CSV table of C-alpha atoms in Angstrom, one decimal:
chain,number,residue,atom,x,y,z
A,740,MET,CA,28.4,-51.2,37.6
A,741,ARG,CA,25.9,-52.7,35.1
A,742,LEU,CA,24.8,-51.6,32.2
A,743,TYR,CA,21.7,-52.4,30.7
A,744,SER,CA,22.0,-52.1,27.5
A,745,PHE,CA,21.3,-52.6,23.7
A,746,TRP,CA,23.9,-52.6,20.8
A,747,ARG,CA,21.8,-50.5,18.4
A,748,SER,CA,20.3,-47.7,21.4
A,749,SER,CA,21.9,-44.9,21.1
A,750,ALA,CA,20.5,-43.8,24.6
A,751,ALA,CA,22.9,-46.3,25.7
A,752,TYR,CA,25.7,-45.7,23.5
A,753,ARG,CA,25.8,-42.3,24.8
A,754,VAL,CA,26.1,-43.9,28.2
A,755,ARG,CA,29.4,-47.0,27.1
A,756,ILE,CA,30.6,-43.8,25.4
A,757,ALA,CA,30.8,-41.6,29.0
A,758,LEU,CA,31.6,-44.7,30.8
A,759,ALA,CA,34.9,-45.2,28.4
A,760,LEU,CA,35.5,-42.1,28.3
A,761,LYS,CA,35.5,-41.5,31.8
A,762,GLY,CA,37.3,-45.2,32.3
A,763,LEU,CA,35.2,-46.9,34.4
A,764,ASP,CA,34.3,-50.5,33.9
A,765,TYR,CA,31.1,-52.2,33.9
A,766,VAL,CA,29.2,-55.6,32.8
A,767,TYR,CA,27.7,-55.7,29.9
A,768,LEU,CA,23.9,-57.2,29.9
A,769,PRO,CA,21.8,-56.6,26.5
A,770,VAL,CA,18.4,-56.6,26.4
A,771,ASN,CA,17.0,-57.4,23.7
A,772,LEU,CA,15.0,-54.9,21.9
A,773,THR,CA,14.3,-56.1,19.1
A,774,THR,CA,12.3,-59.3,19.9
A,775,GLY,CA,10.8,-57.5,22.7
A,776,GLU,CA,12.3,-57.9,26.1
A,777,GLN,CA,12.1,-54.7,27.6
A,778,ARG,CA,8.3,-55.8,27.9
A,779,GLY,CA,8.9,-58.9,29.4
A,780,ASP,CA,8.9,-59.0,32.9
A,781,ALA,CA,12.1,-59.6,34.4
A,782,PHE,CA,13.4,-56.4,32.7
A,783,GLN,CA,9.6,-54.6,33.4
A,784,VAL,CA,10.5,-54.9,37.3
A,785,LEU,CA,14.3,-52.9,36.3
A,786,ASN,CA,11.9,-50.7,34.8
A,787,PRO,CA,8.5,-50.3,34.1
A,788,GLN,CA,8.8,-48.0,31.4
A,789,GLY,CA,10.6,-50.8,29.4
A,790,LEU,CA,13.7,-47.8,27.5
A,791,VAL,CA,17.3,-49.0,28.0
A,792,PRO,CA,20.2,-48.1,29.0
A,793,ILE,CA,19.5,-48.6,32.9
A,794,LEU,CA,22.3,-48.0,35.0
A,795,GLU,CA,23.1,-49.8,38.4
A,796,THR,CA,25.1,-48.8,40.8
A,797,ASP,CA,26.2,-47.3,44.3
A,798,GLY,CA,22.7,-49.6,44.8
A,799,LEU,CA,20.9,-47.1,42.6
A,800,LEU,CA,18.7,-48.0,39.3
A,801,LEU,CA,19.5,-45.5,37.5
A,802,THR,CA,17.6,-44.1,34.3
A,803,GLN,CA,17.7,-41.5,31.2
A,804,SER,CA,21.0,-41.0,29.7
A,805,LEU,CA,21.4,-37.3,30.8
A,806,ALA,CA,20.7,-38.2,34.3
A,807,ILE,CA,22.8,-41.2,34.7
A,808,LEU,CA,25.4,-39.0,33.0
A,809,GLU,CA,24.9,-36.1,34.9
A,810,TYR,CA,25.3,-37.9,37.8
A,811,LEU,CA,28.7,-40.0,36.4
A,812,GLU,CA,29.8,-36.5,36.4
A,813,GLU,CA,29.0,-35.5,39.3
A,814,VAL,CA,30.1,-39.2,41.2
A,815,HIS,CA,33.1,-40.0,39.1
A,816,PRO,CA,34.5,-36.1,38.3
A,817,SER,CA,37.3,-36.9,36.5
A,818,PRO,CA,38.2,-36.2,33.2
A,819,ALA,CA,35.3,-33.9,33.0
A,820,LEU,CA,32.4,-34.3,30.4
A,821,LEU,CA,31.2,-30.8,31.6
A,822,PRO,CA,33.1,-27.2,31.3
A,823,PRO,CA,34.5,-25.7,34.1
A,824,ASP,CA,32.1,-22.4,33.9
A,825,ALA,CA,28.3,-22.4,34.5
A,826,ALA,CA,28.0,-20.5,30.8
A,827,GLY,CA,30.4,-23.1,29.5
A,828,ARG,CA,28.2,-26.2,31.1
A,829,ALA,CA,25.2,-24.7,29.9
A,830,ARG,CA,26.1,-24.3,26.3
A,831,VAL,CA,27.5,-27.7,26.6
A,832,ARG,CA,24.0,-28.8,27.4
A,833,VAL,CA,22.0,-27.2,25.1
A,834,LEU,CA,23.8,-29.0,22.4
A,835,ALA,CA,23.3,-32.0,24.5
A,836,LEU,CA,19.5,-31.3,24.6
A,837,GLY,CA,19.0,-30.1,21.0
A,838,ILE,CA,19.6,-34.0,20.0
A,839,ALA,CA,18.3,-35.3,23.2
A,840,CYS,CA,14.9,-33.6,23.5
A,841,GLU,CA,14.7,-32.1,19.4
A,842,ILE,CA,15.6,-35.4,17.8
A,843,HIS,CA,15.9,-38.3,19.3
A,844,PRO,CA,12.8,-38.8,20.7
A,845,LEU,CA,10.4,-37.4,17.1
A,846,ASN,CA,13.0,-40.8,15.6
A,847,THR,CA,12.0,-43.5,18.3
A,848,PRO,CA,12.2,-46.8,17.4
A,849,ARG,CA,8.2,-47.1,18.7
A,850,LEU,CA,7.2,-44.7,17.9
A,851,LEU,CA,8.9,-44.6,14.2
A,852,ASN,CA,5.9,-47.7,14.4
A,853,HIS,CA,3.5,-45.7,15.8
A,854,LEU,CA,3.6,-43.7,12.8
A,855,ARG,CA,3.3,-46.5,10.8
A,856,SER,CA,0.5,-49.2,12.9
A,857,GLU,CA,-1.8,-46.0,13.8
A,858,LEU,CA,-1.9,-43.7,11.5
A,859,GLY,CA,-1.0,-45.7,8.6
A,860,ALA,CA,2.4,-44.2,7.3
A,861,SER,CA,4.1,-45.7,4.9
A,862,GLU,CA,7.8,-46.9,5.1
A,863,ASP,CA,8.3,-43.8,3.1
A,864,GLN,CA,6.9,-41.5,4.9
A,865,SER,CA,8.4,-43.3,8.3
A,866,THR,CA,11.4,-42.6,6.4
A,867,HIS,CA,11.0,-39.1,5.5
A,868,TRP,CA,9.9,-38.3,9.4
A,869,TYR,CA,12.9,-39.5,10.6
A,870,GLN,CA,14.8,-37.3,8.3
A,871,ARG,CA,12.8,-34.4,8.4
A,872,TRP,CA,13.2,-33.8,12.1
A,873,CYS,CA,17.4,-35.1,12.2
A,874,ALA,CA,17.4,-32.6,9.6
A,875,LEU,CA,16.2,-29.9,11.2
A,876,GLY,CA,18.2,-30.9,14.3
A,877,PHE,CA,21.2,-31.4,12.9
A,878,ALA,CA,21.2,-27.4,10.7
A,879,ALA,CA,20.5,-26.4,14.1
A,880,LEU,CA,23.2,-27.6,15.7
A,881,GLU,CA,25.7,-26.9,12.7
A,882,ALA,CA,24.7,-23.3,12.8
A,883,ARG,CA,25.8,-23.2,16.4
A,884,LEU,CA,29.0,-25.3,15.6
A,885,ALA,CA,29.7,-24.1,12.9
A,886,VAL,CA,30.2,-20.0,14.0
A,887,GLU,CA,31.1,-20.1,17.8
A,888,ALA,CA,33.8,-19.8,19.3
A,889,GLN,CA,33.4,-22.1,22.2
A,890,THR,CA,33.9,-24.5,19.4
A,891,GLY,CA,37.3,-26.7,19.1
A,892,THR,CA,38.6,-29.8,17.7
A,893,PHE,CA,34.9,-30.9,19.7
A,894,CYS,CA,31.7,-29.7,20.0
A,895,HIS,CA,33.3,-27.3,23.1
A,896,GLY,CA,37.2,-27.3,23.3
A,897,GLU,CA,39.9,-29.5,22.8
A,898,ALA,CA,38.7,-32.6,24.5
A,899,PRO,CA,35.5,-34.7,24.5
A,900,GLY,CA,32.6,-33.9,26.5
A,901,LEU,CA,29.0,-34.4,27.2
A,902,ALA,CA,27.8,-32.9,23.6
A,903,ASP,CA,30.1,-34.9,21.5
A,904,VAL,CA,28.9,-38.0,23.6
A,905,PHE,CA,25.2,-36.9,22.8
A,906,LEU,CA,26.3,-36.6,19.4
A,907,VAL,CA,27.9,-39.5,17.3
A,908,PRO,CA,25.2,-42.1,18.5
A,909,GLN,CA,22.4,-39.9,16.7
A,910,ILE,CA,24.6,-39.4,13.7
A,911,ALA,CA,25.3,-43.0,13.3
A,912,ASN,CA,21.4,-43.8,13.6
A,913,ALA,CA,20.5,-40.9,11.5
A,914,ARG,CA,23.1,-42.7,8.9
A,915,ARG,CA,21.5,-45.5,9.3
A,916,PHE,CA,18.2,-43.8,8.2
A,917,GLN,CA,20.2,-42.8,5.1
A,918,VAL,CA,19.7,-39.6,6.9
A,919,ASP,CA,22.2,-36.8,4.1
A,920,MET,CA,25.1,-35.2,7.0
A,921,THR,CA,27.0,-33.2,4.2
A,922,PRO,CA,24.7,-29.7,5.5
A,923,TYR,CA,26.3,-30.6,8.5
A,924,PRO,CA,30.7,-30.2,7.9
A,925,THR,CA,31.7,-29.0,11.0
A,926,VAL,CA,29.2,-31.5,12.5
A,927,CYS,CA,31.0,-34.2,10.8
A,928,ARG,CA,34.1,-33.4,11.6
A,929,ILE,CA,34.1,-33.2,15.2
A,930,GLU,CA,32.0,-36.7,14.8
A,931,ALA,CA,35.3,-38.1,13.0
A,932,ALA,CA,37.2,-36.7,15.8
A,933,CYS,CA,35.5,-38.3,18.0
A,934,ARG,CA,35.3,-41.7,16.2
A,935,ALA,CA,39.6,-41.5,16.4
A,936,LEU,CA,39.8,-42.0,20.3
A,937,PRO,CA,39.6,-45.2,21.4
A,938,ALA,CA,36.8,-44.7,24.5
A,939,PHE,CA,34.3,-43.6,21.7
A,940,ASP,CA,36.0,-47.2,19.3
A,941,ARG,CA,35.0,-49.3,22.1
A,942,ALA,CA,31.4,-48.3,22.9
A,943,ALA,CA,29.8,-48.5,18.7
A,944,PRO,CA,27.2,-50.2,18.8
A,945,GLU,CA,28.9,-53.2,16.2
A,946,ARG,CA,31.7,-54.0,19.5
A,947,GLN,CA,28.5,-54.5,21.9
A,948,PRO,CA,28.8,-58.6,23.0
A,949,ASP,CA,25.1,-58.3,21.6
A,950,ALA,CA,26.0,-56.8,17.8
A,951,PRO,CA,25.3,-59.8,15.6
A,952,ALA,CA,27.7,-61.0,13.0
A,953,GLY,CA,28.0,-58.6,10.3
A,954,ASN,CA,25.5,-57.0,12.1
B,1487,MET,CA,17.6,-10.6,33.1
B,1488,ARG,CA,14.8,-11.0,30.2
B,1489,LEU,CA,12.8,-13.5,29.4
B,1490,TYR,CA,11.3,-15.1,25.5
B,1491,SER,CA,8.0,-15.5,26.4
B,1492,PHE,CA,4.5,-17.1,24.6
B,1493,TRP,CA,2.2,-17.1,27.4
B,1494,ARG,CA,1.1,-21.4,26.9
B,1495,SER,CA,4.5,-22.4,26.1
B,1496,SER,CA,4.6,-25.2,28.3
B,1497,ALA,CA,9.0,-24.8,28.3
B,1498,ALA,CA,8.5,-21.4,28.9
B,1499,TYR,CA,6.6,-22.0,31.8
B,1500,ARG,CA,8.7,-23.9,33.7
B,1501,VAL,CA,11.3,-21.2,33.2
B,1502,ARG,CA,9.1,-18.8,34.8
B,1503,ILE,CA,8.3,-20.9,37.7
B,1504,ALA,CA,11.9,-21.5,38.5
B,1505,LEU,CA,12.0,-17.9,38.1
B,1506,ALA,CA,9.3,-17.2,40.6
B,1507,LEU,CA,10.7,-19.8,43.1
B,1508,LYS,CA,13.8,-18.6,43.1
B,1509,GLY,CA,12.7,-15.0,43.8
B,1510,LEU,CA,14.6,-13.9,39.9
B,1511,ASP,CA,12.9,-10.7,39.0
B,1512,TYR,CA,12.6,-10.1,35.1
B,1513,VAL,CA,11.9,-8.7,31.5
B,1514,TYR,CA,8.8,-10.1,30.2
B,1515,LEU,CA,9.1,-10.4,26.6
B,1516,PRO,CA,6.2,-12.0,24.6
B,1517,VAL,CA,7.3,-14.1,21.3
B,1518,ASN,CA,3.8,-15.1,19.3
B,1519,LEU,CA,3.8,-18.2,18.6
B,1520,THR,CA,0.3,-18.5,16.9
B,1521,THR,CA,1.6,-16.2,14.7
B,1522,GLY,CA,4.7,-17.1,13.6
B,1523,GLU,CA,7.0,-14.4,15.2
B,1524,GLN,CA,9.4,-16.6,16.0
B,1525,ARG,CA,10.1,-17.7,12.4
B,1526,GLY,CA,9.8,-13.7,11.9
B,1527,ASP,CA,13.9,-12.2,10.4
B,1528,ALA,CA,13.7,-10.4,14.9
B,1529,PHE,CA,13.5,-13.2,16.5
B,1530,GLN,CA,15.7,-16.2,14.3
B,1531,VAL,CA,18.6,-13.4,15.0
B,1532,LEU,CA,18.4,-14.6,19.1
B,1533,ASN,CA,17.5,-18.9,18.0
B,1534,PRO,CA,17.8,-19.8,14.6
B,1535,GLN,CA,15.4,-22.9,15.7
B,1536,GLY,CA,13.0,-20.7,16.7
B,1537,LEU,CA,11.9,-22.1,19.9
B,1538,VAL,CA,10.9,-20.2,23.2
B,1539,PRO,CA,12.6,-19.7,26.3
B,1540,ILE,CA,15.4,-17.4,26.4
B,1541,LEU,CA,16.3,-16.8,29.2
B,1542,GLU,CA,19.0,-13.0,28.2
B,1543,THR,CA,21.7,-13.4,31.4
B,1544,ASP,CA,25.2,-12.2,32.6
B,1545,GLY,CA,25.5,-11.1,28.9
B,1546,LEU,CA,24.1,-15.2,27.8
B,1547,LEU,CA,21.4,-16.1,25.2
B,1548,LEU,CA,20.5,-19.5,27.2
B,1549,THR,CA,17.9,-21.4,24.8
B,1550,GLN,CA,16.5,-25.1,26.6
B,1551,SER,CA,14.4,-25.2,29.2
B,1552,LEU,CA,16.0,-27.9,30.8
B,1553,ALA,CA,19.9,-25.8,30.5
B,1554,ILE,CA,19.1,-22.8,31.8
B,1555,LEU,CA,17.1,-24.1,35.3
B,1556,GLU,CA,20.9,-25.8,35.5
B,1557,TYR,CA,22.0,-22.8,34.9
B,1558,LEU,CA,19.7,-20.8,37.7
B,1559,GLU,CA,20.3,-23.7,39.9
B,1560,GLU,CA,24.0,-23.2,39.3
B,1561,VAL,CA,24.9,-19.1,39.9
B,1562,HIS,CA,21.4,-18.5,42.2
B,1563,PRO,CA,21.7,-21.7,44.1
B,1564,SER,CA,19.2,-21.0,46.5
B,1565,PRO,CA,16.8,-21.8,46.8
B,1566,ALA,CA,17.6,-24.7,45.4
B,1567,LEU,CA,15.6,-26.7,43.1
B,1568,LEU,CA,17.9,-29.9,42.8
B,1569,PRO,CA,18.5,-32.3,46.3
B,1570,PRO,CA,21.9,-31.8,47.9
B,1571,ASP,CA,22.7,-35.5,47.9
B,1572,ALA,CA,23.8,-37.0,44.4
B,1573,ALA,CA,21.4,-40.0,44.3
B,1574,GLY,CA,18.2,-37.5,45.2
B,1575,ARG,CA,20.3,-35.2,41.7
B,1576,ALA,CA,19.6,-38.4,39.9
B,1577,ARG,CA,16.1,-39.1,40.9
B,1578,VAL,CA,15.1,-35.3,40.4
B,1579,ARG,CA,16.7,-34.9,37.0
B,1580,VAL,CA,15.1,-38.5,36.0
B,1581,LEU,CA,11.2,-37.4,36.6
B,1582,ALA,CA,11.6,-34.1,34.7
B,1583,LEU,CA,13.8,-35.6,31.5
B,1584,GLY,CA,10.3,-38.1,31.0
B,1585,ILE,CA,8.4,-35.2,30.9
B,1586,ALA,CA,11.4,-32.7,29.1
B,1587,CYS,CA,11.9,-36.4,26.5
B,1588,GLU,CA,9.4,-38.4,27.4
B,1589,ILE,CA,5.8,-36.2,26.3
B,1590,HIS,CA,6.9,-33.0,25.6
B,1591,PRO,CA,8.8,-33.8,22.6
B,1592,LEU,CA,6.1,-35.8,21.0
B,1593,ASN,CA,3.5,-33.7,21.7
B,1594,THR,CA,4.8,-29.6,20.8
B,1595,PRO,CA,2.4,-27.5,17.9
B,1596,ARG,CA,5.1,-28.2,15.0
B,1597,LEU,CA,4.7,-31.8,15.2
B,1598,LEU,CA,1.0,-32.2,14.9
B,1599,ASN,CA,0.7,-29.6,12.8
B,1600,HIS,CA,2.8,-32.4,10.7
B,1601,LEU,CA,0.7,-35.2,11.9
B,1602,ARG,CA,-1.8,-33.5,10.0
B,1603,SER,CA,-0.1,-32.1,7.1
B,1604,GLU,CA,2.5,-34.3,6.0
B,1605,LEU,CA,0.5,-37.8,7.4
B,1606,GLY,CA,-2.5,-36.5,6.8
B,1607,ALA,CA,-3.6,-37.4,10.6
B,1608,SER,CA,-7.0,-36.4,11.3
B,1609,GLU,CA,-8.6,-33.7,14.5
B,1610,ASP,CA,-9.0,-36.6,15.9
B,1611,GLN,CA,-6.2,-39.1,15.0
B,1612,SER,CA,-3.6,-36.3,16.2
B,1613,THR,CA,-5.6,-35.7,19.9
B,1614,HIS,CA,-5.6,-39.4,20.2
B,1615,TRP,CA,-1.5,-39.1,19.5
B,1616,TYR,CA,-1.3,-36.5,22.2
B,1617,GLN,CA,-3.2,-38.8,24.5
B,1618,ARG,CA,-1.6,-41.3,24.1
B,1619,TRP,CA,2.1,-40.2,24.5
B,1620,CYS,CA,0.9,-38.2,27.6
B,1621,ALA,CA,-0.9,-41.3,29.0
B,1622,LEU,CA,2.3,-43.5,28.8
B,1623,GLY,CA,4.3,-40.7,30.1
B,1624,PHE,CA,2.3,-40.2,33.5
B,1625,ALA,CA,1.6,-43.5,33.6
B,1626,ALA,CA,5.6,-43.9,34.3
B,1627,LEU,CA,6.0,-41.1,36.3
B,1628,GLU,CA,2.7,-42.0,38.9
B,1629,ALA,CA,4.4,-45.6,39.5
B,1630,ARG,CA,7.3,-43.9,41.4
B,1631,LEU,CA,5.7,-41.4,41.9
B,1632,ALA,CA,3.2,-43.4,44.2
B,1633,VAL,CA,5.7,-45.8,45.5
B,1634,GLU,CA,8.9,-44.7,46.4
B,1635,ALA,CA,10.2,-42.7,49.9
B,1636,GLN,CA,11.4,-40.2,48.2
B,1637,THR,CA,8.3,-38.8,47.4
B,1638,GLY,CA,6.7,-35.8,49.6
B,1639,THR,CA,4.1,-33.3,49.5
B,1640,PHE,CA,6.3,-32.8,45.9
B,1641,CYS,CA,8.0,-35.2,43.6
B,1642,HIS,CA,10.8,-34.9,45.9
B,1643,GLY,CA,10.9,-34.9,49.4
B,1644,GLU,CA,9.2,-31.2,51.3
B,1645,ALA,CA,10.0,-28.4,48.6
B,1646,PRO,CA,9.3,-27.6,45.0
B,1647,GLY,CA,12.1,-28.4,43.5
B,1648,LEU,CA,13.2,-29.3,39.3
B,1649,ALA,CA,10.5,-32.2,38.4
B,1650,ASP,CA,7.4,-30.6,39.5
B,1651,VAL,CA,9.0,-27.2,37.2
B,1652,PHE,CA,8.1,-29.8,34.6
B,1653,LEU,CA,5.0,-31.5,36.2
B,1654,VAL,CA,2.8,-28.7,36.1
B,1655,PRO,CA,3.5,-27.2,32.2
B,1656,GLN,CA,2.4,-30.5,31.0
B,1657,ILE,CA,-0.6,-30.8,33.1
B,1658,ALA,CA,-1.6,-27.6,32.1
B,1659,ASN,CA,-0.9,-28.5,28.8
B,1660,ALA,CA,-2.5,-32.0,29.4
B,1661,ARG,CA,-5.6,-30.6,30.5
B,1662,ARG,CA,-5.8,-28.3,27.4
B,1663,PHE,CA,-6.0,-31.8,25.3
B,1664,GLN,CA,-8.6,-33.6,27.2
B,1665,VAL,CA,-6.0,-36.1,28.6
B,1666,ASP,CA,-7.8,-37.6,31.4
B,1667,MET,CA,-5.5,-37.3,34.6
B,1668,THR,CA,-7.7,-39.2,37.4
B,1669,PRO,CA,-5.3,-42.4,36.9
B,1670,TYR,CA,-2.8,-40.4,38.6
B,1671,PRO,CA,-3.9,-39.5,41.8
B,1672,THR,CA,-0.4,-39.2,43.5
B,1673,VAL,CA,0.6,-36.6,39.7
B,1674,CYS,CA,-2.2,-34.3,40.7
B,1675,ARG,CA,-1.7,-34.3,44.3
B,1676,ILE,CA,1.3,-33.5,43.4
B,1677,GLU,CA,0.3,-30.5,41.1
B,1678,ALA,CA,-2.3,-29.1,43.2
B,1679,ALA,CA,0.2,-28.7,46.5
B,1680,CYS,CA,2.6,-26.6,43.7
B,1681,ARG,CA,-0.6,-24.4,42.4
B,1682,ALA,CA,-0.9,-23.9,45.9
B,1683,LEU,CA,1.9,-21.5,46.0
B,1684,PRO,CA,2.5,-18.3,44.7
B,1685,ALA,CA,4.9,-18.9,42.9
B,1686,PHE,CA,3.7,-21.3,40.7
B,1687,ASP,CA,0.5,-18.8,40.3
B,1688,ARG,CA,2.4,-16.2,39.1
B,1689,ALA,CA,3.9,-18.0,36.8
B,1690,ALA,CA,0.9,-19.4,35.0
B,1691,PRO,CA,0.1,-19.2,31.2
B,1692,GLU,CA,-3.4,-17.0,31.9
B,1693,ARG,CA,-1.2,-14.4,34.3
B,1694,GLN,CA,0.8,-13.6,32.0
B,1695,PRO,CA,0.5,-10.0,29.4
B,1696,ASP,CA,0.5,-11.9,26.9
B,1697,ALA,CA,-1.9,-14.2,28.0
B,1698,PRO,CA,-5.5,-13.0,25.7
B,1699,ALA,CA,-7.9,-11.8,27.8
B,1700,GLY,CA,-10.5,-14.6,28.7
B,1701,ASN,CA,-7.6,-17.0,27.7
């Protein structure tokens, strides 16, 4: 397997965690998003959308982190990242999609750049924008995780799974943008449990070969 | 089954198509997003995020259209909306996520309202914003659908599936915002094939009980 990644990309981070949890080895291929390498000819051949991650496996070039994770779950089912029951799987996917669709797309670098360049948003306004959608999304997650019986040490029960794989990178991102996480104690408790695991540690941005010294 | 829906919600439209394709009957419960019913106490109990659709089935309240569709596929597998092979399923999910994560979240009413109220965007600027993200997303879809061997009458082969379920509502939405669809002939050809099917027709916004007369 080969993973096209950027150390600070939260979508790539998701895939790195899943690969580590499943104990799958891969070659790390850095794509420097800060210098626009994703818009260069070499990368455009792989993904005209210019988005990381891409996982090359079984002769396929897989994009979209959630599609990659569902593929890994099907082809490398153990350890499972989804619960055995349909209701549990739906709950975990809802939690993951609450990040993948309600937080992350509203806070990508290309979107924030566009806010500034096209709509004339100031730095403060774009940070406020980021914080607003994070707050909405994390509040919704906290509301569920804090009260639902299925919540355990992790988002769903006592083993890390797909929802945790989405949660930890989004929190790392939020912290970079000074989002106040104190209103979400259950979210933060789960994050701490995840971060204590070697798989999450190995996948962390600062551990990647393309992370600049001192970040 | 009971579906909380709004006639013009493209996320609810996805679920309506899937239910129709699978031949599943349901009670239609309209939630009027234009009067803010989703923020009222009655609906907030069901979904604090104030988002439609919600599918009530098997004692569950399922949110997030993609999670609902994956659940339906698992519990009511026939006719299948996902291909039988893992590579095919990944391809279909990538196409669906190219809409669910790269187009739709950037163009929701709550986001466009926020652009206007908080960043002072004009009507023109918010329409331009909408059109920009649509154009990027549809161009990426067209690039794949036009050349990949797996594309058939529908996004993937000769039967409608999950990617088509996402595609048709997003195009309906784009047309409302005067997005020029002529650069995407494959996308439009597939849309026409879908629209010729009774299931897509029954699920269409203008066919719903809460659609205003003359829309």
